[in-house]
PDB file of C-alpha atoms in Angstrom:
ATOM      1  CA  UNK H 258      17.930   9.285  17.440  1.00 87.00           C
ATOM      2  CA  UNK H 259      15.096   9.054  14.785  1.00 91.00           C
ATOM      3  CA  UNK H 260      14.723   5.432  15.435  1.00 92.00           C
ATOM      4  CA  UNK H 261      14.419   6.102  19.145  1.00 94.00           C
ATOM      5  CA  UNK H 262      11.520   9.239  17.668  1.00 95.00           C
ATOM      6  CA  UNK H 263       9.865   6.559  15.691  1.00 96.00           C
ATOM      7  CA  UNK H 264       9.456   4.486  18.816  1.00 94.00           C
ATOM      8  CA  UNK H 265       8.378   6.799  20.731  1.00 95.00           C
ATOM      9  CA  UNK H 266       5.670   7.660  18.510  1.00 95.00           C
ATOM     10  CA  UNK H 267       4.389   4.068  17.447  1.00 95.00           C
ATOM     11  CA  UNK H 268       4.140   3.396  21.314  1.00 95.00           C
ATOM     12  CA  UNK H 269       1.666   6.841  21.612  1.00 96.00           C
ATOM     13  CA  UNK H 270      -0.176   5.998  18.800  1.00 94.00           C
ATOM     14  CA  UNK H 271      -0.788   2.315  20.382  1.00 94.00           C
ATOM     15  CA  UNK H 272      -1.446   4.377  23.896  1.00 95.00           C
ATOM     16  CA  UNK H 273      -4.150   6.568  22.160  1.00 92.00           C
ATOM     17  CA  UNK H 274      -5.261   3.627  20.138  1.00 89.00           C
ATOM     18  CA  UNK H 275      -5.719   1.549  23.705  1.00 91.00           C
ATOM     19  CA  UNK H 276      -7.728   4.585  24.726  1.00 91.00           C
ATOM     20  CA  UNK H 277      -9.861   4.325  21.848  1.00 84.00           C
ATOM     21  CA  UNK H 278     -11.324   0.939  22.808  1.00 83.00           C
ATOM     22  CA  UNK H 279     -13.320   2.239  25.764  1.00 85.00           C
ATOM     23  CA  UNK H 280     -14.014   5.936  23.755  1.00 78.00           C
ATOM     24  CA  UNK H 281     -16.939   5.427  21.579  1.00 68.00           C
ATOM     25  CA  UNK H 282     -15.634   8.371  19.416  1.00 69.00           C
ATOM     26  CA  UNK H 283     -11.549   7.874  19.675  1.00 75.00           C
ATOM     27  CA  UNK H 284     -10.836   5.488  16.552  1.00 80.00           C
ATOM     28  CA  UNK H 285      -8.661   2.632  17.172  1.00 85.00           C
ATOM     29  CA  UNK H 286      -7.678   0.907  14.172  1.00 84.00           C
ATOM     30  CA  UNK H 287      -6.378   4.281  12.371  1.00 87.00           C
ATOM     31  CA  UNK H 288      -3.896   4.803  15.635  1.00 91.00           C
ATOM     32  CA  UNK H 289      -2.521   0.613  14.884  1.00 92.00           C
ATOM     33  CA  UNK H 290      -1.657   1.619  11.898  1.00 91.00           C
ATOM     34  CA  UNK H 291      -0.397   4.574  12.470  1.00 93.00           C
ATOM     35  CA  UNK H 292       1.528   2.945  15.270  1.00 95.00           C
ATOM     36  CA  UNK H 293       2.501  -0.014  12.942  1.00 94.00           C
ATOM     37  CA  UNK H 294       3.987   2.719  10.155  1.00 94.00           C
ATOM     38  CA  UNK H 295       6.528   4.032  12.980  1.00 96.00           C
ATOM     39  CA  UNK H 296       6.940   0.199  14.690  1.00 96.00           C
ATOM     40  CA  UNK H 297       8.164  -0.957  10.879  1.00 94.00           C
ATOM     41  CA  UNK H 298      10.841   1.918  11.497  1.00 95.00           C
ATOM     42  CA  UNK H 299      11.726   1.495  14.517  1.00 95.00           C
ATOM     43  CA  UNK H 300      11.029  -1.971  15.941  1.00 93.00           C
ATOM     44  CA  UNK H 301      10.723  -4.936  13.700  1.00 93.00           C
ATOM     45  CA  UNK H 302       9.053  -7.449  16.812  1.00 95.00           C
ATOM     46  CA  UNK H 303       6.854  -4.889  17.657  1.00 94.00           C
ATOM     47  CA  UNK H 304       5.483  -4.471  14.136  1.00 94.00           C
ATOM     48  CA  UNK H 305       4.782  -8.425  14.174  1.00 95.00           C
ATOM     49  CA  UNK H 306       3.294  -8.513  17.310  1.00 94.00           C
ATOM     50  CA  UNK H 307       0.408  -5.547  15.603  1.00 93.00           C
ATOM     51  CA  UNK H 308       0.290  -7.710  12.251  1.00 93.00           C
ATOM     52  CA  UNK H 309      -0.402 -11.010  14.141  1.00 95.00           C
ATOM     53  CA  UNK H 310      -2.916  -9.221  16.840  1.00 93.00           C
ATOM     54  CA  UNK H 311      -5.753 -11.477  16.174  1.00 93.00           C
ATOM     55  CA  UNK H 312      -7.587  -7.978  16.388  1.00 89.00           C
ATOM     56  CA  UNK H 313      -6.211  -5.630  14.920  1.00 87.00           C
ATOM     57  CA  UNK H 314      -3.898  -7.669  12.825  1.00 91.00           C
ATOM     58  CA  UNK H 315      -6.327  -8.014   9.787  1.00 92.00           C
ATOM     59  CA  UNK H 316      -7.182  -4.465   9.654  1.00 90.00           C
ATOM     60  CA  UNK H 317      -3.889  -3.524   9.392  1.00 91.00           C
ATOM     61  CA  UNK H 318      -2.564  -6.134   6.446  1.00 93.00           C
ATOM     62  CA  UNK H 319      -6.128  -5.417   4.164  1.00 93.00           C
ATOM     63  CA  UNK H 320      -5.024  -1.459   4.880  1.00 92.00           C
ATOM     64  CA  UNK H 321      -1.227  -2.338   4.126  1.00 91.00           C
ATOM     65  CA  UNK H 322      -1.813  -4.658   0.960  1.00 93.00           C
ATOM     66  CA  UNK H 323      -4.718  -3.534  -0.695  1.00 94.00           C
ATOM     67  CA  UNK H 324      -5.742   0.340   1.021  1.00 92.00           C
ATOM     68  CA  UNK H 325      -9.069  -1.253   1.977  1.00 94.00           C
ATOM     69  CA  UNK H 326     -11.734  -0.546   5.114  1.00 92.00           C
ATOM     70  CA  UNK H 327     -13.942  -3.391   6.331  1.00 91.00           C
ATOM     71  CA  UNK H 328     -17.505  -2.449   5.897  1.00 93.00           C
ATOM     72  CA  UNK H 329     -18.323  -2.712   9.912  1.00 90.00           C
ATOM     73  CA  UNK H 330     -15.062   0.139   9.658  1.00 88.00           C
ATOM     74  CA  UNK H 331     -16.971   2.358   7.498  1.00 92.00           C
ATOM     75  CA  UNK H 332     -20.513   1.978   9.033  1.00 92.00           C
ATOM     76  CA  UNK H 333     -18.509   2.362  12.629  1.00 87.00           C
ATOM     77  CA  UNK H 334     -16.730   5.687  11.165  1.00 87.00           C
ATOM     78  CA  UNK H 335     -20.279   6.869   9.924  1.00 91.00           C
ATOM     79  CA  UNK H 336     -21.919   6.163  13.123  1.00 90.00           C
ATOM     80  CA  UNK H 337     -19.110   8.305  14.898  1.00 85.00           C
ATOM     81  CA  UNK H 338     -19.122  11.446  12.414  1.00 88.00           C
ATOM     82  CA  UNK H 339     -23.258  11.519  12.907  1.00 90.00           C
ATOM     83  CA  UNK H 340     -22.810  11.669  16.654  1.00 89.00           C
ATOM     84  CA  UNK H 341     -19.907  14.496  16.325  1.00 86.00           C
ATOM     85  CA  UNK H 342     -22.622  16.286  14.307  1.00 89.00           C
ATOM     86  CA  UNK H 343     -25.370  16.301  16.356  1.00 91.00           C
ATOM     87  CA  UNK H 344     -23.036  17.284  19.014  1.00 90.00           C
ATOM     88  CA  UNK H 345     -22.044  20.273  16.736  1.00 89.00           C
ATOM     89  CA  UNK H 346     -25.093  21.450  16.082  1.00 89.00           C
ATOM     90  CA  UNK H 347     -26.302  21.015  19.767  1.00 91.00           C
ATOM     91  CA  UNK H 348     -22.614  22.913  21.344  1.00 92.00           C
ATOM     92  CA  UNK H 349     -22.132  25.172  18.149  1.00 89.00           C
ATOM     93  CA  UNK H 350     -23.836  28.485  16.557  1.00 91.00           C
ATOM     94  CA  UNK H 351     -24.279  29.016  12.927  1.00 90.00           C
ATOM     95  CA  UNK H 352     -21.418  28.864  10.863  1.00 92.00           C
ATOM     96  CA  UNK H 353     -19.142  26.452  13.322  1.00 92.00           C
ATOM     97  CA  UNK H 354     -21.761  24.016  13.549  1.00 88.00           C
ATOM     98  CA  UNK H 355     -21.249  23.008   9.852  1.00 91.00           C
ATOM     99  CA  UNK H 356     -17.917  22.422  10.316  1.00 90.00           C
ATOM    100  CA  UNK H 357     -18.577  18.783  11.371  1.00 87.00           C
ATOM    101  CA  UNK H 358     -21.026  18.562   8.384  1.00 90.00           C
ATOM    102  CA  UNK H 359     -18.139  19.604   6.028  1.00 92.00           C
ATOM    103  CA  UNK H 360     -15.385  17.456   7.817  1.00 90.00           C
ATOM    104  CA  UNK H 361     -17.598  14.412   7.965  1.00 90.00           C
ATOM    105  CA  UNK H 362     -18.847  14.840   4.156  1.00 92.00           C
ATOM    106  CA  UNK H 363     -15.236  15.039   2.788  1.00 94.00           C
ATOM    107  CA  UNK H 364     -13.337  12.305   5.730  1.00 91.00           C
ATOM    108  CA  UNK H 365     -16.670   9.706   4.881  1.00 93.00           C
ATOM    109  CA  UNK H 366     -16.398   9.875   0.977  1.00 94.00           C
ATOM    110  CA  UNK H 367     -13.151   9.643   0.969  1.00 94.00           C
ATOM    111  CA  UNK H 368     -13.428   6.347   3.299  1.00 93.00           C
ATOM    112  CA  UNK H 369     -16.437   4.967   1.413  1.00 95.00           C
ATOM    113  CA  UNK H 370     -14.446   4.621  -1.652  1.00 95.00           C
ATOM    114  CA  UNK H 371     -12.198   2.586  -0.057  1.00 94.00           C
ATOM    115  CA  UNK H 372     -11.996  -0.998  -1.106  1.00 95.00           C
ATOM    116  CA  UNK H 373     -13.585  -3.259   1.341  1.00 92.00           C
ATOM    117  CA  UNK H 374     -11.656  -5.785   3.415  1.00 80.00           C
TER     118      UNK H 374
END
């Protein structure tokens, strides 16, 4: 049953993943390997087939061996969390619009001190 859970999960995570290709701000790489944590679970040959994606596969084997974030990753990420927060401040009143300001100071230091891939 919890393999059968895992799968199900790695295959929603690829779904939303698939979505985030067209989505300027839906992520993609963070769903892979979020996807390829429940594949190695669940489904050995469908973990493969994310490691040896000639996209995604690199992301996913710097993340897995060394923790680290390509630098077009980061400068994508940083893109995204300035868009969310002029869309905050546009859609939100005072206090709620810093709330993107405060998610995207503490999500984009943490990924800037990522190693680079």
């Amino acid at each position: 049953m919890k393999q059968q859970l895992y799968l199900c999960a790695g295959l929603l995570a690829v779904a939303v993943g698939t979505v985030g290709i067209v989505l300027p701000l839906l992520p993609t790489v963070p769903f892979m390997i979020l996807a390829a944590f429940f594949f190695a679970r669940s489904s050995p040959a469908l973990e493969a087939r994310l490691l040896h994606h000639p996209k995604f596969g690199p992301h996913l084997v710097a993340w897995r061996e060394k923790g680290a974030i390509s630098r077009r990753g980061k400068w994508s990420a940083t893109i995204a969390f300035g868009i969310s927060i002029a869309i905050g401040f546009a859609a939100l009143a005072l206090p709620w619009s810093l709330v993107p300001v405060g998610t995207a100071v503490l999500c984009l230091g943490w990924i800037w001190l990522k190693p680079e891939a």
